[in-house]
Coordinates of C-alpha atoms and ligand atoms in Angstrom, one line a residue:
Chain B
M1 CA -16.3 -4.5 -12.4
I2 CA -13.9 -6.8 -10.6
T3 CA -13.7 -10.4 -11.6
L4 CA -12.1 -13.1 -9.6
R5 CA -11.5 -16.5 -11.3
G6 CA -10.3 -19.4 -9.2
L7 CA -8.2 -16.9 -7.2
T8 CA -5.9 -18.8 -4.8
K9 CA -3.1 -17.8 -2.6
R10 CA -0.9 -20.0 -0.5
Y11 CA 1.8 -18.9 1.9
G12 CA 3.9 -21.9 2.3
D13 CA 1.4 -24.7 2.9
K14 CA -1.2 -22.4 4.4
A15 CA -4.0 -21.5 2.0
A16 CA -4.9 -17.8 2.7
V17 CA -7.4 -17.7 -0.2
S18 CA -8.8 -20.8 -1.9
D19 CA -10.4 -20.9 -5.3
L20 CA -12.4 -17.7 -5.1
S21 CA -14.6 -17.0 -8.1
L22 CA -17.0 -14.1 -8.2
E23 CA -17.9 -10.8 -9.8
I24 CA -18.2 -7.5 -8.0
A25 CA -20.6 -5.5 -10.0
P26 CA -20.7 -1.7 -10.6
G27 CA -23.5 0.5 -9.1
K28 CA -23.5 -1.3 -5.8
V29 CA -21.6 -1.3 -2.6
T30 CA -20.3 -4.8 -2.1
G31 CA -19.4 -5.6 1.5
F32 CA -16.5 -8.0 2.0
L33 CA -16.9 -9.9 5.3
G34 CA -15.1 -12.6 7.1
P35 CA -13.4 -13.4 10.4
N36 CA -9.8 -12.3 11.1
G37 CA -7.4 -14.1 8.8
A38 CA -10.2 -15.1 6.4
G39 CA -8.2 -13.7 3.5
K40 CA -9.9 -10.4 2.8
S41 CA -6.8 -8.2 2.7
T42 CA -4.9 -10.9 0.8
T43 CA -7.7 -11.0 -1.9
M44 CA -7.5 -7.2 -2.2
R45 CA -3.7 -7.2 -2.5
M46 CA -4.0 -9.8 -5.3
I47 CA -6.6 -7.6 -7.1
L48 CA -4.1 -4.8 -7.0
G49 CA -1.3 -7.0 -8.3
L50 CA 0.7 -6.6 -5.1
D51 CA 0.7 -10.2 -4.2
R52 CA 1.0 -12.8 -7.0
P53 CA -1.8 -15.4 -7.0
T54 CA -0.7 -19.0 -6.6
A55 CA -3.5 -19.8 -9.1
G56 CA -6.3 -18.1 -10.8
E57 CA -6.6 -14.4 -11.7
A58 CA -8.1 -11.1 -10.6
L59 CA -9.3 -8.8 -13.4
I60 CA -10.5 -5.2 -13.4
G61 CA -12.7 -4.5 -16.4
G62 CA -11.3 -7.6 -18.0
R63 CA -7.6 -6.8 -17.4
P64 CA -5.1 -7.5 -14.7
Y65 CA -4.3 -4.4 -12.6
A66 CA -0.7 -4.3 -13.9
A67 CA -2.0 -4.0 -17.5
L68 CA -3.9 -0.8 -16.7
P69 CA -2.0 2.1 -18.3
R70 CA -2.9 4.6 -15.6
P71 CA -4.2 2.4 -12.8
L72 CA -5.2 5.2 -10.4
T73 CA -7.7 6.5 -12.9
E74 CA -9.4 3.2 -13.0
V75 CA -9.0 1.7 -9.5
G76 CA -8.8 3.7 -6.3
A77 CA -7.8 1.7 -3.2
L78 CA -7.2 2.1 0.4
L79 CA -5.5 -1.0 1.8
D80 CA -3.4 0.2 4.7
A81 CA -3.6 3.8 5.9
K82 CA -0.2 3.4 7.4
A83 CA 1.4 2.6 4.1
V84 CA 2.4 6.2 3.6
H85 CA 5.9 7.5 4.2
P86 CA 5.6 9.2 7.6
G87 CA 8.1 11.8 6.7
R88 CA 6.1 13.2 3.7
S89 CA 3.3 15.7 4.0
A90 CA -0.2 14.7 2.9
R91 CA 0.0 17.1 0.0
A92 CA 3.4 15.9 -1.2
H93 CA 2.2 12.3 -1.0
L94 CA -0.9 13.1 -3.1
T95 CA 1.1 15.2 -5.5
A96 CA 3.6 12.4 -6.2
M97 CA 0.6 10.1 -6.6
A98 CA -1.1 12.4 -9.1
R99 CA 2.1 12.8 -11.1
S100 CA 2.7 9.1 -11.3
N101 CA -0.5 8.6 -13.3
G102 CA -0.7 11.9 -15.1
I103 CA -3.6 13.2 -13.0
P104 CA -3.9 17.0 -12.9
V105 CA -2.3 18.2 -9.7
R106 CA -5.2 20.4 -8.9
R107 CA -7.1 17.2 -8.0
V108 CA -4.9 17.1 -4.9
D109 CA -6.5 20.1 -3.3
E110 CA -10.0 18.9 -4.3
V111 CA -9.6 15.5 -2.6
L112 CA -8.0 17.0 0.4
E113 CA -11.0 19.2 0.7
T114 CA -13.3 16.2 0.2
V115 CA -11.8 14.3 3.1
G116 CA -11.4 17.4 5.3
L117 CA -7.6 17.4 5.5
T118 CA -7.0 20.8 3.9
A119 CA -5.9 22.4 7.1
V120 CA -3.3 19.8 7.8
A121 CA -2.2 19.2 4.2
G122 CA 1.3 20.4 4.9
R123 CA 1.9 18.3 8.0
R124 CA 4.0 15.1 8.0
A125 CA 1.8 12.1 7.5
G126 CA 3.6 10.4 10.4
S127 CA 2.0 12.9 12.8
F128 CA -1.5 12.0 11.7
S129 CA -3.9 10.1 13.9
L130 CA -5.4 6.8 12.8
G131 CA -8.5 8.5 11.5
M132 CA -6.6 11.2 9.7
G133 CA -4.5 8.5 8.1
Q134 CA -7.7 6.8 6.9
R135 CA -8.9 10.1 5.5
L136 CA -5.6 10.5 3.6
G137 CA -6.0 7.0 2.3
I138 CA -9.5 7.7 1.1
A139 CA -8.3 10.9 -0.6
G140 CA -5.8 8.9 -2.5
A141 CA -8.4 6.4 -3.6
L142 CA -10.6 9.2 -4.9
L143 CA -7.7 11.1 -6.6
G144 CA -7.9 9.5 -10.0
D145 CA -11.7 9.7 -10.1
P146 CA -11.8 5.9 -10.7
R147 CA -14.6 3.6 -11.7
V148 CA -13.6 1.0 -9.2
L149 CA -13.0 1.7 -5.5
M150 CA -11.7 -0.7 -2.9
F151 CA -11.4 -0.1 0.8
D152 CA -10.0 -2.4 3.4
E153 CA -11.7 -1.5 6.7
P154 CA -12.0 2.2 5.9
V155 CA -14.0 3.2 9.0
N156 CA -11.4 1.7 11.3
G157 CA -10.4 4.6 13.6
L158 CA -12.9 7.1 12.3
D159 CA -15.0 9.1 14.7
P160 CA -18.9 8.8 14.4
D161 CA -19.0 11.7 12.1
G162 CA -16.4 10.1 9.9
V163 CA -18.2 6.8 9.9
L164 CA -21.4 8.5 8.7
W165 CA -19.4 10.4 6.1
V166 CA -17.8 7.2 4.8
R167 CA -21.2 5.5 4.6
R168 CA -22.6 8.4 2.5
L169 CA -19.5 8.5 0.4
M170 CA -19.8 4.8 -0.4
R171 CA -23.4 5.1 -1.2
S172 CA -23.0 8.1 -3.5
L173 CA -20.0 6.5 -5.3
A174 CA -22.1 3.4 -6.0
A175 CA -25.1 5.6 -7.0
E176 CA -22.8 7.2 -9.6
G177 CA -22.4 3.7 -11.1
R178 CA -19.0 2.9 -9.7
T179 CA -17.9 -0.4 -8.3
V180 CA -17.4 -0.2 -4.5
F181 CA -15.8 -3.1 -2.7
V182 CA -15.3 -2.6 1.0
S183 CA -14.3 -4.9 3.8
S184 CA -15.4 -4.3 7.4
H185 CA -15.9 -6.0 10.7
L186 CA -18.7 -3.7 11.7
M187 CA -21.9 -5.6 10.8
S188 CA -24.3 -2.8 11.7
E189 CA -22.4 -0.4 9.5
M190 CA -22.3 -2.9 6.7
Q191 CA -26.1 -3.5 7.0
L192 CA -26.6 0.2 6.4
T193 CA -23.9 0.6 3.7
A194 CA -23.8 -2.5 1.5
D195 CA -26.2 -3.8 -1.1
Q196 CA -24.3 -7.0 -1.8
L197 CA -22.3 -9.1 0.5
V198 CA -19.3 -11.4 -0.2
V199 CA -18.6 -13.5 2.9
I200 CA -15.5 -15.6 3.1
G201 CA -14.1 -17.9 5.8
K202 CA -10.7 -19.6 5.9
G203 CA -10.2 -18.3 2.4
R204 CA -13.3 -19.9 0.9
L205 CA -16.4 -18.3 -0.4
L206 CA -19.3 -18.7 2.1
A207 CA -21.9 -16.3 0.5
D208 CA -22.3 -13.9 -2.4
A209 CA -25.7 -12.5 -2.2
P210 CA -27.7 -9.3 -1.6
V211 CA -27.8 -8.2 2.0
T212 CA -31.5 -8.8 2.2
E213 CA -31.0 -12.4 1.0
V214 CA -28.3 -13.1 3.5
I215 CA -30.5 -11.8 6.3
A216 CA -33.5 -13.6 5.0
A217 CA -31.6 -16.9 4.9
S218 CA -30.8 -16.7 8.6
S219 CA -32.5 -19.1 10.9
R220 CA -32.7 -16.3 13.4
N221 CA -35.5 -14.7 11.5
A222 CA -38.5 -15.2 13.8
V223 CA -42.1 -14.4 14.2
R224 CA -43.3 -12.8 17.4
I225 CA -46.8 -13.6 18.6
R226 CA -48.7 -12.1 21.5
T227 CA -51.8 -14.0 22.4
P228 CA -53.9 -14.7 25.5
R229 CA -53.8 -18.4 24.8
P230 CA -50.1 -19.1 24.2
G231 CA -50.1 -22.6 25.5
E232 CA -52.8 -23.8 23.1
L233 CA -51.1 -22.2 20.2
A234 CA -47.7 -23.5 21.2
A235 CA -49.1 -27.0 21.3
R236 CA -50.7 -26.7 17.9
L237 CA -47.5 -25.3 16.4
A238 CA -45.5 -28.1 17.8
A239 CA -47.7 -30.5 15.8
E240 CA -46.8 -28.8 12.5
P241 CA -44.6 -31.0 10.2
M242 CA -41.9 -28.2 10.0
P243 CA -38.6 -27.9 11.9
L244 CA -39.9 -24.9 13.7
Q245 CA -38.9 -23.8 17.2
V246 CA -41.3 -22.2 19.7
T247 CA -40.0 -20.2 22.6
R248 CA -42.2 -18.8 25.4
S249 CA -40.6 -15.5 26.3
D250 CA -43.0 -14.7 29.2
A251 CA -42.4 -17.8 31.3
G252 CA -44.7 -18.1 34.3
E253 CA -46.5 -14.9 33.8
L254 CA -49.7 -16.7 32.8
A255 CA -49.8 -19.0 35.8
G256 CA -52.7 -18.5 38.3
D257 CA -54.6 -15.2 38.5
G258 CA -58.0 -16.6 37.4
E259 CA -59.9 -14.8 34.7
R260 CA -57.6 -11.9 34.3
A261 CA -55.0 -14.3 33.0
D262 CA -57.0 -14.5 29.8
E263 CA -56.4 -10.8 29.0
R264 CA -52.8 -10.8 29.8
A265 CA -50.9 -11.6 26.7
G266 CA -48.4 -14.5 26.5
E267 CA -45.5 -14.1 24.1
L268 CA -44.2 -16.7 21.7
I269 CA -41.2 -16.4 19.4
V270 CA -41.4 -18.9 16.5
T271 CA -38.5 -19.6 14.2
G272 CA -38.5 -21.8 11.1
A273 CA -42.1 -21.1 10.0
P274 CA -43.4 -18.5 7.6
I275 CA -45.5 -15.8 9.2
E276 CA -48.4 -16.5 6.8
R277 CA -48.6 -20.2 8.0
I278 CA -48.6 -19.1 11.6
G279 CA -51.4 -16.6 10.9
M280 CA -53.5 -19.4 9.2
I281 CA -53.0 -21.7 12.1
C282 CA -54.2 -19.1 14.6
H283 CA -57.2 -18.5 12.4
E284 CA -57.9 -22.3 12.2
I285 CA -57.9 -22.8 15.9
G286 CA -59.5 -19.5 16.7
V287 CA -56.7 -18.1 18.9
P288 CA -57.1 -14.3 19.3
L289 CA -54.0 -12.3 18.4
Y290 CA -52.7 -9.1 20.0
E291 CA -49.6 -9.1 17.8
L292 CA -48.1 -11.1 14.9
S293 CA -44.9 -9.5 13.7
P294 CA -41.8 -10.6 11.9
Q295 CA -38.5 -10.3 13.8
E296 CA -35.8 -9.9 11.3
A297 CA -32.4 -11.2 12.2
S298 CA -29.6 -8.6 12.2
L299 CA -26.8 -8.9 9.7
E300 CA -24.6 -9.6 12.7
E301 CA -26.7 -12.7 13.6
A302 CA -26.8 -13.9 10.0
Y303 CA -23.1 -13.4 9.7
M304 CA -22.3 -15.2 12.9
E305 CA -24.3 -18.1 11.7
L306 CA -22.6 -18.1 8.3
T307 CA -19.1 -18.0 9.7
G308 CA -19.6 -20.0 12.8
T309 CA -17.4 -22.8 11.7
S310 CA -14.9 -20.7 9.9
V311 CA -13.6 -18.6 12.7
E312 CA -9.9 -19.4 12.9
Y313 CA -8.7 -17.1 15.6
G314 CA -11.6 -17.3 18.0
A315 CA -11.1 -16.1 21.5
G316 CA -11.3 -18.7 24.3
A317 CA -13.9 -18.5 27.0
P318 CA -13.4 -15.4 29.1
Q319 CA -11.3 -16.0 32.1
K320 CA -12.8 -15.3 35.5
A321 CA -11.3 -12.0 36.7
G322 CA -9.8 -11.5 40.1
V323 CA -9.6 -14.8 41.9
Chain Y
M1 CA -26.0 15.5 0.2
A2 CA -24.9 18.9 1.3
N3 CA -21.8 17.6 3.1
L4 CA -20.5 15.6 0.1
T5 CA -18.6 18.6 -1.1
G6 CA -16.0 16.5 -2.8
L7 CA -18.4 14.8 -5.0
R8 CA -19.7 18.1 -6.2
A9 CA -16.1 19.0 -7.0
R10 CA -16.0 15.9 -9.0
G11 CA -18.8 16.8 -11.2
D12 CA -16.7 17.9 -14.1
H13 CA -14.9 14.6 -14.2
N14 CA -18.2 12.8 -14.2
G15 CA -19.1 14.8 -17.2
D16 CA -16.3 13.5 -19.4
R17 CA -16.9 10.1 -17.9
E18 CA -20.2 9.8 -19.5
N19 CA -18.6 10.6 -22.9
D20 CA -15.9 8.0 -22.8
G21 CA -18.6 5.4 -22.0
D22 CA -17.7 1.8 -21.6
R23 CA -14.1 1.9 -20.6
G24 CA -13.7 -1.8 -20.0
G25 CA -14.9 -2.5 -23.5
N26 CA -12.4 -0.3 -25.4
G27 CA -9.7 -1.1 -22.9
G28 CA -7.2 -2.1 -25.6
A29 CA -7.3 1.2 -27.5
H30 CA -7.1 3.0 -24.2
G31 CA -4.1 0.9 -23.2
R32 CA -2.1 1.8 -26.3
G33 CA -2.8 5.5 -25.9
G34 CA -2.2 5.3 -22.2
G35 CA 1.4 6.4 -22.2
A36 CA 0.7 9.5 -24.2
V37 CA -1.9 11.0 -21.8
G38 CA 0.2 10.7 -18.7
G39 CA 1.6 8.1 -16.4
G40 CA 4.0 5.7 -18.0
L41 CA 7.7 6.0 -17.3
P42 CA 7.7 9.8 -17.3
G43 CA 4.9 9.8 -14.7
A44 CA 6.8 7.3 -12.6
V45 CA 9.9 9.4 -12.7
A46 CA 8.0 12.6 -11.8
A47 CA 6.5 10.8 -8.8
E48 CA 9.9 9.5 -7.6
W49 CA 11.3 13.0 -8.1
T50 CA 8.5 14.5 -6.0
K51 CA 8.8 11.8 -3.4
L52 CA 12.6 12.3 -3.0
W53 CA 12.5 16.0 -2.6
S54 CA 9.6 16.0 -0.2
L55 CA 11.6 14.1 2.5
R56 CA 13.7 16.1 4.8
S57 CA 16.3 13.3 4.9
T58 CA 17.2 14.0 1.3
W59 CA 18.2 17.5 2.1
W60 CA 20.1 16.4 5.2
A61 CA 22.0 13.7 3.2
L62 CA 23.1 16.2 0.5
F63 CA 24.0 18.7 3.1
A64 CA 26.1 16.1 4.9
A65 CA 27.7 15.0 1.7
F66 CA 29.0 18.5 1.0
G67 CA 30.1 18.8 4.6
V68 CA 32.1 15.6 4.5
M69 CA 33.6 16.5 1.1
G70 CA 34.8 19.8 2.4
L71 CA 36.3 18.3 5.5
M72 CA 37.9 15.3 3.7
S73 CA 39.4 17.5 1.0
A74 CA 40.8 19.8 3.6
I75 CA 42.3 16.9 5.5
L76 CA 43.8 15.3 2.4
A77 CA 45.2 18.5 1.1
T78 CA 46.8 19.6 4.3
S79 CA 48.3 16.1 4.9
T80 CA 49.7 16.1 1.4
A81 CA 51.3 19.5 2.0
S82 CA 52.7 18.5 5.3
N83 CA 54.0 15.1 4.0
N84 CA 55.9 17.0 1.4
T85 CA 57.4 19.4 3.9
N86 CA 58.1 17.3 6.9
A87 CA 61.5 15.6 7.6
I88 CA 60.4 12.2 6.4
T89 CA 61.1 11.9 2.7
T90 CA 59.5 8.5 2.0
D91 CA 55.9 9.9 2.3
D92 CA 56.4 12.8 -0.1
Q93 CA 53.8 12.9 -2.8
G94 CA 55.2 15.9 -4.7
V95 CA 53.0 18.2 -6.7
V96 CA 49.5 16.6 -7.0
Q97 CA 46.5 17.3 -9.2
V98 CA 44.3 19.5 -7.1
S99 CA 41.1 17.8 -8.3
G100 CA 42.7 14.5 -7.4
I101 CA 42.1 15.4 -3.8
A102 CA 38.3 15.5 -4.5
V103 CA 38.5 12.1 -6.2
G104 CA 40.3 10.7 -3.1
A105 CA 37.7 12.2 -0.8
T106 CA 35.0 10.6 -2.8
D107 CA 35.9 7.2 -1.2
L108 CA 34.3 8.4 2.0
V109 CA 31.8 10.9 0.8
Q110 CA 30.1 8.2 -1.4
F111 CA 28.7 6.5 1.7
V112 CA 26.5 9.4 2.5
L113 CA 25.0 9.4 -0.9
I114 CA 24.8 5.6 -0.9
A115 CA 22.7 5.8 2.2
L116 CA 20.4 8.2 0.4
A117 CA 20.1 5.9 -2.6
I118 CA 19.5 2.9 -0.3
L119 CA 16.8 4.7 1.6
M120 CA 14.9 5.4 -1.6
I121 CA 13.9 1.8 -1.7
T122 CA 14.5 0.3 1.7
G123 CA 12.8 3.3 3.3
E124 CA 9.7 2.2 1.5
Y125 CA 9.9 -1.3 2.7
A126 CA 10.4 -0.1 6.2
T127 CA 7.4 2.1 6.2
G128 CA 5.2 -0.2 4.0
S129 CA 4.9 2.6 1.4
I130 CA 6.3 0.2 -1.2
R131 CA 2.8 -1.1 -1.6
T132 CA 1.5 2.4 -2.3
T133 CA 4.3 3.0 -4.8
L134 CA 3.5 -0.3 -6.6
Q135 CA -0.2 0.7 -6.6
W136 CA 0.7 3.8 -8.5
V137 CA 3.2 2.1 -10.8
P138 CA 2.4 -1.6 -10.8
L139 CA 5.0 -2.5 -13.4
R140 CA 8.1 -3.5 -11.4
D141 CA 10.6 -2.7 -14.1
R142 CA 9.1 0.7 -14.6
M143 CA 9.0 1.5 -10.9
L144 CA 12.7 0.5 -10.4
A145 CA 13.8 2.2 -13.7
A146 CA 12.1 5.4 -12.4
K147 CA 14.0 5.2 -9.1
A148 CA 17.2 4.5 -10.9
A149 CA 16.7 7.5 -13.3
V150 CA 16.0 9.8 -10.4
T151 CA 19.0 8.5 -8.5
A152 CA 21.3 9.1 -11.5
A153 CA 19.7 12.5 -12.2
V154 CA 20.4 13.6 -8.6
M155 CA 23.8 12.0 -8.0
L156 CA 25.4 13.0 -11.2
P157 CA 25.1 16.8 -10.7
A158 CA 25.6 16.4 -6.9
G159 CA 28.8 14.5 -7.7
V160 CA 30.0 17.2 -10.0
A161 CA 29.2 19.9 -7.5
L162 CA 31.0 17.8 -4.8
G163 CA 34.0 17.5 -7.0
V164 CA 34.1 21.2 -7.6
L165 CA 33.8 21.8 -3.8
G166 CA 36.6 19.4 -3.0
T167 CA 38.8 21.0 -5.6
A168 CA 38.1 24.5 -4.4
V169 CA 38.8 23.5 -0.8
A170 CA 42.0 21.7 -1.7
E171 CA 43.5 24.4 -4.0
P172 CA 44.5 27.0 -1.4
L173 CA 45.6 24.3 1.2
L174 CA 47.9 22.6 -1.3
G175 CA 49.4 25.9 -2.4
R176 CA 52.6 25.1 -4.3
W177 CA 52.0 21.4 -4.0
G178 CA 48.9 21.6 -6.2
R179 CA 48.7 21.5 -9.9
L180 CA 45.5 22.7 -11.5
S181 CA 44.8 22.3 -15.2
A182 CA 41.4 23.1 -16.4
G183 CA 41.1 20.1 -18.7
D184 CA 42.1 17.6 -15.9
A185 CA 40.0 19.3 -13.4
V186 CA 36.9 19.1 -15.6
A187 CA 37.6 15.5 -16.3
D188 CA 38.1 14.6 -12.7
V189 CA 35.0 16.5 -11.5
L190 CA 32.8 14.9 -14.2
A191 CA 34.3 11.5 -13.3
V192 CA 33.3 11.9 -9.7
G193 CA 29.7 12.7 -10.8
V194 CA 29.5 9.7 -13.1
Y195 CA 31.1 7.4 -10.5
L196 CA 28.7 8.5 -7.8
A197 CA 25.7 8.2 -10.1
L198 CA 26.6 4.6 -11.2
T199 CA 27.6 3.5 -7.7
C200 CA 24.3 4.8 -6.3
V201 CA 22.3 3.1 -9.0
F202 CA 24.2 -0.1 -8.3
I203 CA 23.4 0.1 -4.7
L204 CA 19.8 0.9 -5.4
G205 CA 19.5 -2.5 -7.0
V206 CA 21.2 -4.1 -4.0
G207 CA 18.7 -2.3 -1.7
T208 CA 15.9 -3.6 -3.8
V209 CA 17.0 -7.2 -3.4
L210 CA 17.8 -6.9 0.3
R211 CA 14.9 -4.7 1.3
S212 CA 16.6 -3.8 4.6
T213 CA 18.5 -0.6 5.2
A214 CA 21.0 -2.1 7.6
G215 CA 21.6 -5.1 5.3
A216 CA 22.1 -2.9 2.2
L217 CA 24.4 -0.5 4.0
T218 CA 26.5 -3.3 5.4
T219 CA 26.7 -4.9 1.9
A220 CA 27.7 -1.6 0.4
F221 CA 30.4 -1.1 3.0
L222 CA 31.8 -4.6 2.5
L223 CA 31.6 -4.6 -1.3
L224 CA 32.9 -1.1 -1.9
M225 CA 35.4 -0.7 0.9
A226 CA 36.3 -3.7 3.0
V227 CA 36.5 -6.5 0.5
P228 CA 38.6 -4.6 -2.1
M229 CA 41.0 -3.5 0.6
L230 CA 41.5 -7.1 1.9
L231 CA 41.9 -8.5 -1.7
V232 CA 44.4 -5.8 -2.8
N233 CA 46.5 -6.4 0.3
S234 CA 46.5 -10.1 0.0
S235 CA 49.6 -11.8 -1.4
V236 CA 47.6 -14.0 -3.8
K237 CA 47.8 -12.3 -7.2
A238 CA 44.6 -13.7 -8.5
L239 CA 42.7 -12.0 -5.7
G240 CA 44.1 -8.7 -7.0
Y241 CA 42.4 -9.4 -10.3
V242 CA 39.2 -10.1 -8.5
A243 CA 39.5 -6.8 -6.7
D244 CA 40.0 -5.0 -10.0
A245 CA 36.7 -6.3 -11.2
L246 CA 34.8 -5.0 -8.2
P247 CA 32.7 -1.9 -8.7
S248 CA 34.6 0.5 -6.4
T249 CA 38.0 -0.5 -7.6
A250 CA 36.8 -0.2 -11.2
G251 CA 35.4 3.1 -10.4
R252 CA 38.7 4.2 -8.8
H253 CA 40.6 3.2 -11.9
F254 CA 38.1 5.1 -14.0
M255 CA 38.5 8.2 -11.9
A256 CA 42.3 8.0 -11.6
G257 CA 42.8 8.0 -15.3
E258 CA 45.8 6.3 -17.0
G259 CA 48.2 4.2 -15.1
G260 CA 45.8 1.5 -13.7
P261 CA 45.7 -2.2 -14.8
Y262 CA 43.2 -1.2 -17.5
P263 CA 42.2 2.0 -19.3
P264 CA 39.7 4.3 -17.5
A265 CA 37.0 3.5 -20.0
V266 CA 37.2 -0.2 -19.1
G267 CA 36.8 0.8 -15.4
L268 CA 33.7 2.8 -16.4
L269 CA 32.3 -0.2 -18.3
I270 CA 32.9 -2.5 -15.4
L271 CA 31.1 -0.2 -13.0
A272 CA 28.2 0.4 -15.4
A273 CA 27.9 -3.4 -15.9
W274 CA 27.6 -3.8 -12.1
A275 CA 24.9 -1.1 -12.0
V276 CA 22.9 -2.7 -14.9
A277 CA 23.3 -6.2 -13.4
S278 CA 22.1 -5.1 -10.0
L279 CA 19.1 -3.3 -11.5
A280 CA 18.3 -6.4 -13.6
L281 CA 18.5 -8.6 -10.5
G282 CA 16.4 -6.2 -8.5
T283 CA 13.7 -6.2 -11.2
V284 CA 13.6 -10.0 -11.3
V285 CA 13.4 -10.2 -7.6
L286 CA 10.6 -7.6 -7.5
R287 CA 8.6 -9.4 -10.1
R288 CA 8.8 -12.7 -8.2
R289 CA 8.2 -11.4 -4.7
D290 CA 5.0 -10.3 -3.1
A291 CA 5.0 -6.6 -2.3
Ligands
ATP401 N1 2.7 -12.3 3.8 C1 2.1 -13.3 4.4 N2 2.9 -14.4 4.7 C2 2.3 -15.4 5.4 N3 1.0 -15.5 5.7 C3 0.2 -14.5 5.4 C4 0.7 -13.3 4.7 N4 -0.3 -12.5 4.6 C5 -1.4 -13.0 5.1 N5 -1.1 -14.3 5.6 C6 -2.0 -15.2 6.2 O1 -3.1 -15.3 5.3 C7 -4.3 -15.4 6.0 C8 -5.3 -14.3 5.5 O2 -4.8 -13.1 6.0 P1 -5.6 -11.7 5.6 O3 -4.7 -10.6 6.1 O4 -5.9 -11.7 4.2 O5 -6.9 -11.8 6.4 P2 -8.1 -10.8 6.6 O6 -9.3 -11.4 6.2 O7 -7.7 -9.5 6.0 O8 -8.1 -10.6 8.2 P3 -8.4 -9.3 9.1 O9 -9.9 -9.3 9.2 O10 -7.8 -9.7 10.4 O11 -7.8 -8.1 8.4 C9 -4.0 -15.2 7.5 O12 -3.9 -16.5 8.0 C10 -2.6 -14.7 7.5 O13 -1.8 -15.1 8.6
MG402 MG1 -7.3 -7.6 6.7

């Protein structure tokens, strides 16, 4: 369990993290999302006692990180895969790490095996590729068999096989009842991995909810209707006292063509109305339906909507290439 | 499931996990017992020790230190011998203490070991691995104390061995101009070890405060070499007193034995005070600063 209470960090007069209060519960994968510069890494550094909060506190099982007698046996974290001395071998790095916290040194070979680095354990970490570095970082996080795990963009640089492996690893760590807190920019990956989401923007909390809820709250959730009488249904829906939006996605297809037009389905996408209500309306006005299906927003869409106004370092409009 | 080999390997750990139940709840009790079951200062020292010897640069630095000591001692010994035998009589040094040659060579040799001590901390800032280190040992004073302990534990015997080497190289080259008494030689060689250990600990604190390798090396050179030389050669007497209070001058008086402005023990105390002060400052700075 990680508890943040009014956690705040300012660098000069720039607030990197503002008054963040939340609990990250065990037994779940909690995804930590937010645009570049939102304050994710800063928050994680404060949880590990690396950066000192300007105000508030970050607790692990009720205690600050620095008060943990053998921190690596309680919190495993991968913040920056490059934060390993390049001149040291993977095995030496993990051995020193194990000794620092009184962890049996045989764990080193176990975690090297887990992350698939056994064959290169004696090589200097500086010669590792980005993905190998990430694996070494994950090995370090697992070394002390901790109850709390924290990963800052762990799949960054991993091959598809590695991404899948990390996803399964996170899921199984959470299934064992551990607290798993992981930041990422890969929404599709988070949708598959996370149970709970914490979204921040410009250092402020934007959402702390189950993934399903975050997606359900999106206005991009829609209902898709195929009917031979789309015009009639669209008109009726427009009369509803709801802020719904109807889009014809088959523009022009129904025009002309006499009787056969009746059989050709028109397609409507309706947002802002529950599927049950739409079904009832169709029934009331006797419009036949070929299809009535929910179109769930992706996490990416829900995320974009949430963070739309909090993107700090957004790209400008793409420049026209080759004048 | 099949490919999660690591988690299967972790099974035995998960077993005891269930037994110790709610860790958060009995955290206090766990906290008190924590030092005894591993970690703590001994763990931090073991980690620093492992880290130091797993870098090639450590071996190179020690190798270089012995090389420089051999070379310097040879140069000093032959020049002493030739000064005594050449036509110029004003530069004659007469019969010298053989181990004194090793003490003299330490002035230069120290910089190789100082570089090693500096890298123990600034190397971590340069590579970002300081964050990893503090993740392992979050207590700043413990982390720095562990580095200081390892520095002293390496530099003291290295210094003694260097002193022995310097003496051994100088002895045949000095020939009849060398005087070797076991008691004095042992005292000199031990003094070199103590001096190097304290100086390196002192400079470790400086490196902690400055974080940059170049900055710390420059400071070390100025403080240990350039400034004392300027002060001693200045005509203002008060500046000479200041020079005597600087770590390297104090260390030299300590190693030289009787005959200095204060007894050798005072020199040792002054040098130790510098080391303690720089570690204290380093700890304060580490506590205040974000990693
Ligand atoms: N040491 C520092 N000094 C000054 N400003 C900093 C420092 N560290 C972070 N910041 C600022 O704090 C803000 C949050 O940075 P942080 O690295 O936590 O963002 P992030 O959410 O991890 O971003 P990304 O997704 O790009 O990794 C940024 O505006 C950054 O410039
Ligand atoms: Mg980041």
